[in-house]
N, CA, C and O atoms as a GROMACS GRO file, in nm:
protein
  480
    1UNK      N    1  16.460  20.905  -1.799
    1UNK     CA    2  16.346  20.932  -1.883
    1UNK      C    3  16.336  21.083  -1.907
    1UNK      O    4  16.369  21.151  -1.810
    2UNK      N    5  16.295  21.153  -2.022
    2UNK     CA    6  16.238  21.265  -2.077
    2UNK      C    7  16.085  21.283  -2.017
    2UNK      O    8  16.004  21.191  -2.005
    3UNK      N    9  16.065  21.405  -1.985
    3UNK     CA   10  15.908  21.459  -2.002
    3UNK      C   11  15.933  21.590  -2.041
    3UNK      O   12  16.029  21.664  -2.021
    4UNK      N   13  15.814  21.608  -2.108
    4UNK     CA   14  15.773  21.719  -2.139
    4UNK      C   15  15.632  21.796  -2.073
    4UNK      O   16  15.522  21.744  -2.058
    5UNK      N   17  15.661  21.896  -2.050
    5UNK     CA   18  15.538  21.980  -1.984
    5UNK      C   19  15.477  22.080  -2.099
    5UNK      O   20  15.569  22.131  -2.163
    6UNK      N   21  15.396  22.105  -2.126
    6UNK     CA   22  15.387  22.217  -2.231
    6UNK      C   23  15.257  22.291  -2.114
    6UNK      O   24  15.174  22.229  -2.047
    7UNK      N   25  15.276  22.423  -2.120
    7UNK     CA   26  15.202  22.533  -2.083
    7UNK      C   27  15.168  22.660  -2.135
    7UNK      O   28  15.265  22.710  -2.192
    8UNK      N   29  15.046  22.746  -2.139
    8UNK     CA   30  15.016  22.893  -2.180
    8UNK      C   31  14.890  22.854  -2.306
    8UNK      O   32  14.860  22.918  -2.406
    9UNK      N   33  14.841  22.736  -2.258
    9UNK     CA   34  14.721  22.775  -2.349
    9UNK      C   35  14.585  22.813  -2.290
    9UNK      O   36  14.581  22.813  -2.166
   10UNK      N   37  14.503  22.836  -2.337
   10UNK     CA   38  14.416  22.881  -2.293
   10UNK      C   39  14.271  22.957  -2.361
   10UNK      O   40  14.240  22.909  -2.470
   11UNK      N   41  14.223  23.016  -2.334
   11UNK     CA   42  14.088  23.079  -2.394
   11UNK      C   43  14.081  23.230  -2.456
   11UNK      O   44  14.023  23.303  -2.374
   12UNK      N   45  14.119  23.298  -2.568
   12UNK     CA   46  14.159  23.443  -2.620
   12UNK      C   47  14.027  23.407  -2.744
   12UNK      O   48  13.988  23.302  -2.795
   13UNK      N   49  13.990  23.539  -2.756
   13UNK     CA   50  13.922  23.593  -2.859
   13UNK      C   51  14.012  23.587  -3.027
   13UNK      O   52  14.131  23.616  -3.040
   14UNK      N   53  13.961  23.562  -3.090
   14UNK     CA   54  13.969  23.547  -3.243
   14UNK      C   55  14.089  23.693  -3.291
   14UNK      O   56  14.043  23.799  -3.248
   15UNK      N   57  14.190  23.706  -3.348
   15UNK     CA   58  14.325  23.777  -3.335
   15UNK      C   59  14.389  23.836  -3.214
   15UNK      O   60  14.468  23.930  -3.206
   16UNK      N   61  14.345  23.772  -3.138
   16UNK     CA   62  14.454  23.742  -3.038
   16UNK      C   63  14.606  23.697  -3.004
   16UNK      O   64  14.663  23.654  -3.104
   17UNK      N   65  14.664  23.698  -2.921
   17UNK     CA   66  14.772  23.630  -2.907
   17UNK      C   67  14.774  23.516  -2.811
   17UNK      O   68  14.684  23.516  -2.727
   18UNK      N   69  14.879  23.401  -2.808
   18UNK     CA   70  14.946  23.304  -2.728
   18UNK      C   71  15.070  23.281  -2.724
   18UNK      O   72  15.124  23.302  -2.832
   19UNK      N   73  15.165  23.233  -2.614
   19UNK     CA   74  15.248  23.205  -2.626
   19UNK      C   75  15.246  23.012  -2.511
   19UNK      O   76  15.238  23.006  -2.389
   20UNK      N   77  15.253  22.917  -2.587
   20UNK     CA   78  15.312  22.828  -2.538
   20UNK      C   79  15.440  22.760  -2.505
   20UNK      O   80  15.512  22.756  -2.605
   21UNK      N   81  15.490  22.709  -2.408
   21UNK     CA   82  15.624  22.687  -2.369
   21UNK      C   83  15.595  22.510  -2.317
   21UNK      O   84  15.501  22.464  -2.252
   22UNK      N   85  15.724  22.438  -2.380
   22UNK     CA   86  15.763  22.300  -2.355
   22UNK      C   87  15.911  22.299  -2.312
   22UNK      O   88  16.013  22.321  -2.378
   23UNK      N   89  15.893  22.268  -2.189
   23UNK     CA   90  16.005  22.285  -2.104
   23UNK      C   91  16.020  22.095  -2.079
   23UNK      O   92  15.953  22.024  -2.003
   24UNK      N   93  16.154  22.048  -2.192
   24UNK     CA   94  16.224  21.921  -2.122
   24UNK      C   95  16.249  21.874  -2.013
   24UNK      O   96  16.340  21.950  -1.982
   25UNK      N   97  16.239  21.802  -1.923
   25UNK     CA   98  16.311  21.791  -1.816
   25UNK      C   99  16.388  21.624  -1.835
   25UNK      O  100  16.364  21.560  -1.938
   26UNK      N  101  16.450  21.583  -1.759
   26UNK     CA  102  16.548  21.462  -1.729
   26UNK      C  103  16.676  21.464  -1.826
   26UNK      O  104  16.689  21.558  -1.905
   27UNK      N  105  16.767  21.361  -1.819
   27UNK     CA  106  16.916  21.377  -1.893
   27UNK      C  107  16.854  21.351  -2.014
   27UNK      O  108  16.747  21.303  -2.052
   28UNK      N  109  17.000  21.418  -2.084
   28UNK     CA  110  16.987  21.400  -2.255
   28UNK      C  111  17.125  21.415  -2.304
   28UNK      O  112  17.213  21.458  -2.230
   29UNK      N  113  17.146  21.386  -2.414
   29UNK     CA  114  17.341  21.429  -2.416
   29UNK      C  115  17.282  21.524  -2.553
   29UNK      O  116  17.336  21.634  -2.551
   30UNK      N  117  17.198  21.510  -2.654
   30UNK     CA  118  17.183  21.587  -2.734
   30UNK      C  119  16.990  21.641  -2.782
   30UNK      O  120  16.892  21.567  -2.775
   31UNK      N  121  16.991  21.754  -2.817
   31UNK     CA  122  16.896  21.804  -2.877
   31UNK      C  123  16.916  21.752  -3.031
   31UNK      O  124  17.026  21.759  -3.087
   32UNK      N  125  16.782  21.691  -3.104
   32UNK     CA  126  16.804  21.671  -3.212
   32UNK      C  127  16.703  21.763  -3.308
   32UNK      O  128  16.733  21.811  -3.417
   33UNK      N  129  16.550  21.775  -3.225
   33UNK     CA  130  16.450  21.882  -3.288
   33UNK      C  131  16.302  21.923  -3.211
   33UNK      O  132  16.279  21.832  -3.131
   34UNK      N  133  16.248  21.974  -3.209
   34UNK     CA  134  16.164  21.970  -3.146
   34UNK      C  135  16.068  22.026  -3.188
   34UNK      O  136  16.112  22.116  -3.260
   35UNK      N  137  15.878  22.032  -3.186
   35UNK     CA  138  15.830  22.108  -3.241
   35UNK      C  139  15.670  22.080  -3.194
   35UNK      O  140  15.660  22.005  -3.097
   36UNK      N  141  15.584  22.115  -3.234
   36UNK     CA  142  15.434  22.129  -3.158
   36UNK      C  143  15.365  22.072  -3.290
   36UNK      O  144  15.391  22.091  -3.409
   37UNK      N  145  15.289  22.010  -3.239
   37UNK     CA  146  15.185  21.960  -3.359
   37UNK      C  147  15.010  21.992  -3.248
   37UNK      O  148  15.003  22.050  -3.140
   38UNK      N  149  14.915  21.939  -3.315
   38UNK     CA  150  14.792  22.008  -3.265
   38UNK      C  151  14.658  21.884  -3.309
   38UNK      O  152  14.659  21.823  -3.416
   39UNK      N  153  14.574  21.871  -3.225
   39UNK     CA  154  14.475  21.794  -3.279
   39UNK      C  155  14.329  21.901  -3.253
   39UNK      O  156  14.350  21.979  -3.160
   40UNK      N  157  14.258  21.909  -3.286
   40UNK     CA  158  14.081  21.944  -3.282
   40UNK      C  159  14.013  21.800  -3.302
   40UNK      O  160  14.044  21.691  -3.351
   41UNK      N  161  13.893  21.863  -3.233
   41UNK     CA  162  13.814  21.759  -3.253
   41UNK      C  163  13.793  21.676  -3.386
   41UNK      O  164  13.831  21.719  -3.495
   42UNK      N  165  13.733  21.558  -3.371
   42UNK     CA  166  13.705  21.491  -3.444
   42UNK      C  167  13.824  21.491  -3.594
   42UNK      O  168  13.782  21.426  -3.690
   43UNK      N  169  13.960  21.558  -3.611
   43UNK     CA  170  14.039  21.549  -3.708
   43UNK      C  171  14.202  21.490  -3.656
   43UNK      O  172  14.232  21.461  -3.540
   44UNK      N  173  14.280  21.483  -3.762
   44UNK     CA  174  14.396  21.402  -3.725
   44UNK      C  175  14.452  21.498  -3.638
   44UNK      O  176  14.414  21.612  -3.610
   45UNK      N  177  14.574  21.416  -3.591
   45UNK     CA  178  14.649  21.517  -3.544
   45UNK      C  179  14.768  21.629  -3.676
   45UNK      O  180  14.773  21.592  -3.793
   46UNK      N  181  14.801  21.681  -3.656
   46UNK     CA  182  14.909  21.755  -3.727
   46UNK      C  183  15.036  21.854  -3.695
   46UNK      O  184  15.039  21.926  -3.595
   47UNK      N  185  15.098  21.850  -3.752
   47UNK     CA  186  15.254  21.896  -3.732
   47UNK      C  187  15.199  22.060  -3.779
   47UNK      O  188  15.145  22.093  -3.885
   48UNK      N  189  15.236  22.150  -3.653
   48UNK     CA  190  15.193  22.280  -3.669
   48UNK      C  191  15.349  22.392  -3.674
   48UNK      O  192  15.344  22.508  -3.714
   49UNK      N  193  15.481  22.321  -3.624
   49UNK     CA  194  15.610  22.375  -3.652
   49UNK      C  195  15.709  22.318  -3.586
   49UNK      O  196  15.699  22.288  -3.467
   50UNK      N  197  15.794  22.300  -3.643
   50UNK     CA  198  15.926  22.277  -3.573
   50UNK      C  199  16.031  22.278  -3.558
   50UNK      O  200  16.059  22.227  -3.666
   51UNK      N  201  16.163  22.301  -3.495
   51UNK     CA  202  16.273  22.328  -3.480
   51UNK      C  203  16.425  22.209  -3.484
   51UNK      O  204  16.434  22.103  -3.422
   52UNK      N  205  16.504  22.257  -3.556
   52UNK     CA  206  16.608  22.108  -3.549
   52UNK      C  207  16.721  22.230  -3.474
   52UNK      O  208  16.727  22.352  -3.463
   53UNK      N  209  16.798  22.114  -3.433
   53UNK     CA  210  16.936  22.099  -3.359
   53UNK      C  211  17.014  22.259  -3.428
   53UNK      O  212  17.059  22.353  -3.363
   54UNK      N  213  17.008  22.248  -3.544
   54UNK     CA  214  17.098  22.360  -3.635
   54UNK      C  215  16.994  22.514  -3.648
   54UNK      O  216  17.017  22.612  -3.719
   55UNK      N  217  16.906  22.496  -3.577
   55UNK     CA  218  16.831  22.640  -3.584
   55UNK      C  219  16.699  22.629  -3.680
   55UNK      O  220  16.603  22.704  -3.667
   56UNK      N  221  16.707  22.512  -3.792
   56UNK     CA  222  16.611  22.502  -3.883
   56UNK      C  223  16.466  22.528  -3.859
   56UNK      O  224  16.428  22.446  -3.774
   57UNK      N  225  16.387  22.589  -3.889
   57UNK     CA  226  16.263  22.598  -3.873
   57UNK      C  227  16.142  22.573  -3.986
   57UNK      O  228  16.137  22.635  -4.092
   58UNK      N  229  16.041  22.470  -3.944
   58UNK     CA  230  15.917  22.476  -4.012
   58UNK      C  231  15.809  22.499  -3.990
   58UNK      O  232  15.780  22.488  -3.870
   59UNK      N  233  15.686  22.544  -4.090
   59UNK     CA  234  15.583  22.586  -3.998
   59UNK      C  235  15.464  22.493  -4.152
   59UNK      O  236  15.502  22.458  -4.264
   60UNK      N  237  15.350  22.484  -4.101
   60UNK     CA  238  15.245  22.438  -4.172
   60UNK      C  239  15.158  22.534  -4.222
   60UNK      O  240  15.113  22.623  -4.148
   61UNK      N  241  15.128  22.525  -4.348
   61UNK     CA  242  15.117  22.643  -4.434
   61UNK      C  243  14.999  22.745  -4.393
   61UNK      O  244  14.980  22.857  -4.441
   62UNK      N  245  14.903  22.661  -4.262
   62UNK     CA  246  14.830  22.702  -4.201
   62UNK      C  247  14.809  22.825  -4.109
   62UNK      O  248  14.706  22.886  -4.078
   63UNK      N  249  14.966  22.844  -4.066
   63UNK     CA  250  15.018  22.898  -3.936
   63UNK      C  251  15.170  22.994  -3.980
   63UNK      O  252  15.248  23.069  -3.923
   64UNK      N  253  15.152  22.941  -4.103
   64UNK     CA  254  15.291  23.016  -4.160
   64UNK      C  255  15.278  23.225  -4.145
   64UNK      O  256  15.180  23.293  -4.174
   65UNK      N  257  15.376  23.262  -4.106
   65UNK     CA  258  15.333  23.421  -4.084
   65UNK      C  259  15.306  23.493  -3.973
   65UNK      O  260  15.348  23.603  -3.938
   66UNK      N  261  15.217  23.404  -3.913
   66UNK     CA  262  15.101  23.398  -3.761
   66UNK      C  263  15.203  23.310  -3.682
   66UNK      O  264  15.295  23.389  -3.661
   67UNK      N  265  15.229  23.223  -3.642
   67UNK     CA  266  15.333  23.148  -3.540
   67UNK      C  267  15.481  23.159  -3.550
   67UNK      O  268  15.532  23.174  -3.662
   68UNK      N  269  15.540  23.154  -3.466
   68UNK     CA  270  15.666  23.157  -3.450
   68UNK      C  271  15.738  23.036  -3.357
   68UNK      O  272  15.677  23.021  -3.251
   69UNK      N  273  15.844  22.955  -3.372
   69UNK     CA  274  15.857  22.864  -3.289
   69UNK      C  275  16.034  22.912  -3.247
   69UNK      O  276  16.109  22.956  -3.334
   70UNK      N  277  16.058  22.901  -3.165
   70UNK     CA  278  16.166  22.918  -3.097
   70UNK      C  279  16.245  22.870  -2.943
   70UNK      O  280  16.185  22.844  -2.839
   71UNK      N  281  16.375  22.866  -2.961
   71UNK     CA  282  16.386  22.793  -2.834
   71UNK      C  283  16.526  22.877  -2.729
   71UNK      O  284  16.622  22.934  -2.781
   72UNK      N  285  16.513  22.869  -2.639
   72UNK     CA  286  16.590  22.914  -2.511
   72UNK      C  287  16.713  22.909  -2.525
   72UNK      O  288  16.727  22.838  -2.624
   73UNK      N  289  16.818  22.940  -2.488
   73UNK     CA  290  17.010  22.948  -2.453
   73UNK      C  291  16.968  22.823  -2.431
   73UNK      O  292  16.995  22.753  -2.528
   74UNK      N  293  16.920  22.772  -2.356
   74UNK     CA  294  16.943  22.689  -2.252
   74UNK      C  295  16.937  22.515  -2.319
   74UNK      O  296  16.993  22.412  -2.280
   75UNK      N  297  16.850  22.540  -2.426
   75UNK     CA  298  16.778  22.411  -2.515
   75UNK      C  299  16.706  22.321  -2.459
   75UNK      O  300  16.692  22.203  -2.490
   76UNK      N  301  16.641  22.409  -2.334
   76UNK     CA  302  16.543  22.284  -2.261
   76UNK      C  303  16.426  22.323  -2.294
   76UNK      O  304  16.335  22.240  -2.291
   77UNK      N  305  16.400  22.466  -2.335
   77UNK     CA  306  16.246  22.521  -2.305
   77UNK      C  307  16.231  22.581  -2.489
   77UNK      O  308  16.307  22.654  -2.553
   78UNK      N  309  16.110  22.518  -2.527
   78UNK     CA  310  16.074  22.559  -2.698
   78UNK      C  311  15.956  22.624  -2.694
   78UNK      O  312  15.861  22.553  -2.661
   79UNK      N  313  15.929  22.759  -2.721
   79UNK     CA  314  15.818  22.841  -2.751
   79UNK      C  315  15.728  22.827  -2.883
   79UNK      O  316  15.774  22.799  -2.994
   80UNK      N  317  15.607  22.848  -2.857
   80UNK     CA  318  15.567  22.872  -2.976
   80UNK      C  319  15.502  22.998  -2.947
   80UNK      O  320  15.420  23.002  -2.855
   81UNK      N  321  15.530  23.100  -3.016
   81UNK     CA  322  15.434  23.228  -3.008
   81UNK      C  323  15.325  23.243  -3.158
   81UNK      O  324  15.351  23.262  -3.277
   82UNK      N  325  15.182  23.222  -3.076
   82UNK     CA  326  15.095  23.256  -3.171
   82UNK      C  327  15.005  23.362  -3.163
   82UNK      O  328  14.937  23.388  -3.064
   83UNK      N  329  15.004  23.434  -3.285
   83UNK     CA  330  14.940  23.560  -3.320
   83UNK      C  331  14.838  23.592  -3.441
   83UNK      O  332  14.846  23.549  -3.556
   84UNK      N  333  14.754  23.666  -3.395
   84UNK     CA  334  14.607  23.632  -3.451
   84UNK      C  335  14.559  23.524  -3.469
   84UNK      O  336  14.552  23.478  -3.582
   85UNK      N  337  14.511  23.454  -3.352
   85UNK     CA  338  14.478  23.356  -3.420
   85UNK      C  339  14.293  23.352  -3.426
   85UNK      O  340  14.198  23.422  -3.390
   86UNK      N  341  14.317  23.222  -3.494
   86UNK     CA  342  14.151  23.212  -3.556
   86UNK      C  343  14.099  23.108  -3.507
   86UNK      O  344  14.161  23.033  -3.432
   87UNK      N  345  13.932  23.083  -3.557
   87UNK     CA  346  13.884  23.012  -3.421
   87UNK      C  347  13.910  22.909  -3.458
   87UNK      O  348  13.870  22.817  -3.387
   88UNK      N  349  13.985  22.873  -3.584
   88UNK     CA  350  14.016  22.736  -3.684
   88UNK      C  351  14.138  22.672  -3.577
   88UNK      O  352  14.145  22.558  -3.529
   89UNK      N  353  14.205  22.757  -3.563
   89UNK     CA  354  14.341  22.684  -3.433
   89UNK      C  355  14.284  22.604  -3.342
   89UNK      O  356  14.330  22.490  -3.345
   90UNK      N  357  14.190  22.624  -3.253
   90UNK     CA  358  14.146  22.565  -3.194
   90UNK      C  359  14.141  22.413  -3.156
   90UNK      O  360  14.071  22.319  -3.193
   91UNK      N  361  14.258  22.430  -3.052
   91UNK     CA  362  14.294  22.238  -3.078
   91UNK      C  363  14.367  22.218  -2.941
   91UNK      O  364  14.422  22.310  -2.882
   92UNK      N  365  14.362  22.093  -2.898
   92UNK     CA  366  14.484  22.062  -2.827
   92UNK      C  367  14.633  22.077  -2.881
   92UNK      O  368  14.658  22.026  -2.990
   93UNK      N  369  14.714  22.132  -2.827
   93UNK     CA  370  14.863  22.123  -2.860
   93UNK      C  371  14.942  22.055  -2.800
   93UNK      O  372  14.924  22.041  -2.679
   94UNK      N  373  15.038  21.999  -2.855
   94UNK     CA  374  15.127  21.902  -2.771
   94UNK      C  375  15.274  21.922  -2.848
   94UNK      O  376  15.294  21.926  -2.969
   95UNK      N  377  15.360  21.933  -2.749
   95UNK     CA  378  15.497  21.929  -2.746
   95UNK      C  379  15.534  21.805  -2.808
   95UNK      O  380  15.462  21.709  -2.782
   96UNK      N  381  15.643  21.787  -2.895
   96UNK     CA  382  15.714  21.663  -2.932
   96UNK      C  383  15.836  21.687  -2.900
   96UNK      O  384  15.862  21.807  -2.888
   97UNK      N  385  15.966  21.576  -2.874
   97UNK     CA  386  16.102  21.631  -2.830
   97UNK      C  387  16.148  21.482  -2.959
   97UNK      O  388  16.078  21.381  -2.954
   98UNK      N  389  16.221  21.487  -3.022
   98UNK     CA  390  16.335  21.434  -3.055
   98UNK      C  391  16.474  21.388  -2.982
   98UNK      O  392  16.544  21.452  -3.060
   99UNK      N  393  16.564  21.332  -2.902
   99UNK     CA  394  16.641  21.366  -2.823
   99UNK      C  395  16.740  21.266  -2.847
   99UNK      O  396  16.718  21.152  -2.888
  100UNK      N  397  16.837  21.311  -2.823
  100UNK     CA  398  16.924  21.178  -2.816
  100UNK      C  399  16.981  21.140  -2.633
  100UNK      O  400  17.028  21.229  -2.562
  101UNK      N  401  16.964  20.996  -2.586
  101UNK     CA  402  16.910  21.049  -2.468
  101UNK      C  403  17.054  20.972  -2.385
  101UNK      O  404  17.098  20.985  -2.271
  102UNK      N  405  17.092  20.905  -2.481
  102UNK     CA  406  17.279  20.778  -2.456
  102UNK      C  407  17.348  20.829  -2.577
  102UNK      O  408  17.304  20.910  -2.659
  103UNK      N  409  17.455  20.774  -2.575
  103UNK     CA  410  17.525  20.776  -2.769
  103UNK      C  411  17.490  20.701  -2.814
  103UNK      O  412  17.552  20.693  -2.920
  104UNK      N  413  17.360  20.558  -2.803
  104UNK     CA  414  17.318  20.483  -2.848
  104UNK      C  415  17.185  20.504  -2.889
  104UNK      O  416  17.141  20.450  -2.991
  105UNK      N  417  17.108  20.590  -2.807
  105UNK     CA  418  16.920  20.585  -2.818
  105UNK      C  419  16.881  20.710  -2.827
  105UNK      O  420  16.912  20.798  -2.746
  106UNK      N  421  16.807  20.727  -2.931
  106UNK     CA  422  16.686  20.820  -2.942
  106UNK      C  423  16.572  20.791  -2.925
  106UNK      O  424  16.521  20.698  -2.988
  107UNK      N  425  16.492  20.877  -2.818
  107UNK     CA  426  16.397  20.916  -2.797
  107UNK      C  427  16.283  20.998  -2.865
  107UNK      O  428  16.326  21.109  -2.898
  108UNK      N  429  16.154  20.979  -2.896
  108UNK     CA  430  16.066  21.039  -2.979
  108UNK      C  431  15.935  21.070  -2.861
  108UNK      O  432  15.822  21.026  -2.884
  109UNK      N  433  15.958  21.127  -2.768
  109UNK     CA  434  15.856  21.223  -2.632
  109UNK      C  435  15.765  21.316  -2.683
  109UNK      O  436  15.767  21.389  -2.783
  110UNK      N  437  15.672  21.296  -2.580
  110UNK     CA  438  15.473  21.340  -2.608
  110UNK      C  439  15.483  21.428  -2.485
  110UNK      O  440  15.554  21.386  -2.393
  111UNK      N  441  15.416  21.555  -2.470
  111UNK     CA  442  15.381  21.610  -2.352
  111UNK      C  443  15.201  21.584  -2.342
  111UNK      O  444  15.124  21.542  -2.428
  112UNK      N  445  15.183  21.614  -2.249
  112UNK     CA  446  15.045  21.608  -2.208
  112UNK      C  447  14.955  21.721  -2.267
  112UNK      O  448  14.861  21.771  -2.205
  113UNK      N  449  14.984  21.748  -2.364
  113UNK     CA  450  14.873  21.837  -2.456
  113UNK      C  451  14.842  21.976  -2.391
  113UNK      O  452  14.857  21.961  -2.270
  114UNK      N  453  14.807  22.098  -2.416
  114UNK     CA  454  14.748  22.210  -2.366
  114UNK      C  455  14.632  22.251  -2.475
  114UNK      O  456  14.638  22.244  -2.598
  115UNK      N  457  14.513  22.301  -2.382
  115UNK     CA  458  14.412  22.343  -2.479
  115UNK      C  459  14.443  22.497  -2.528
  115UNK      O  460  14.490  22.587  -2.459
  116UNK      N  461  14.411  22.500  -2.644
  116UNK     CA  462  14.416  22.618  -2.708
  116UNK      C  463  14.282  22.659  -2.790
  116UNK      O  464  14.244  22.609  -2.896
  117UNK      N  465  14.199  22.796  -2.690
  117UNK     CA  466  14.056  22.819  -2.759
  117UNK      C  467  14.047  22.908  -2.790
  117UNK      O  468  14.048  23.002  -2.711
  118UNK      N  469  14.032  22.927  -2.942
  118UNK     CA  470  13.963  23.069  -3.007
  118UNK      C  471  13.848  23.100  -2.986
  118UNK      O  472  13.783  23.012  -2.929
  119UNK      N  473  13.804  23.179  -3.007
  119UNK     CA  474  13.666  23.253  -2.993
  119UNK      C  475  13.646  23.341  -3.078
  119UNK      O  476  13.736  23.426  -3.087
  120UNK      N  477  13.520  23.355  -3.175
  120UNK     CA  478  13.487  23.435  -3.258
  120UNK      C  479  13.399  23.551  -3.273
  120UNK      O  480  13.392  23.610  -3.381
   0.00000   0.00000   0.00000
């Protein structure tokens, strides 16, 4: 089995910085993408950036400029570094992994969310 841990959120004032980290753990034979999406209260969840296998990167037009998503030598551990942020971010974040986990099965893995609080 895959888990994901995601850590580094927390409580910063309104243009501030964060950096969150989702560190994979268990076998995998391939990385396919990985990326952070975010919920706030009472709204959906949403895809806030993410990373494929070949380096590709996306970000949501929200966060575009201000976040950065990136990942380790290693391809276990995916950062997101966020800067200035606003009290609009304000959400749970959660790690997603893509994985290929046999030469037969892919995996689509949830981490346990980290809070992320702006303050204005």
């Amino acid at each position: 089995q895959v888990q994901l841990m995601e850590s580094g959120g927390g409580l910063v004032q309104a243009g501030g910085s964060l950096r969150l980290s989702c560190v994979a753990s268990g076998r995998y034979f391939r990385f396919l993408a990985m990326g952070w999406y975010r919920q706030a209260p009472g709204k959906q969840r949403e895809s806030v950036a993410m990373i494929t296998s070949d380096g590709v990167r996306n970000y949501a037009d929200s966060v575009e400029g201000r976040f950065t998503i990136s990942r380790d030598n290693a391809e276990n551990t995916v950062y997101l570094q966020m800067n200035n942020l606003k009290p609009e971010d304000t959400a749970v974040y959660y790690c997603n992994a893509v994985l290929k986990i046999t030469t037969a099965t892919i995996t689509n893995s949830w981490g346990q969310g980290t809070q992320v609080t702006v303050s204005s």
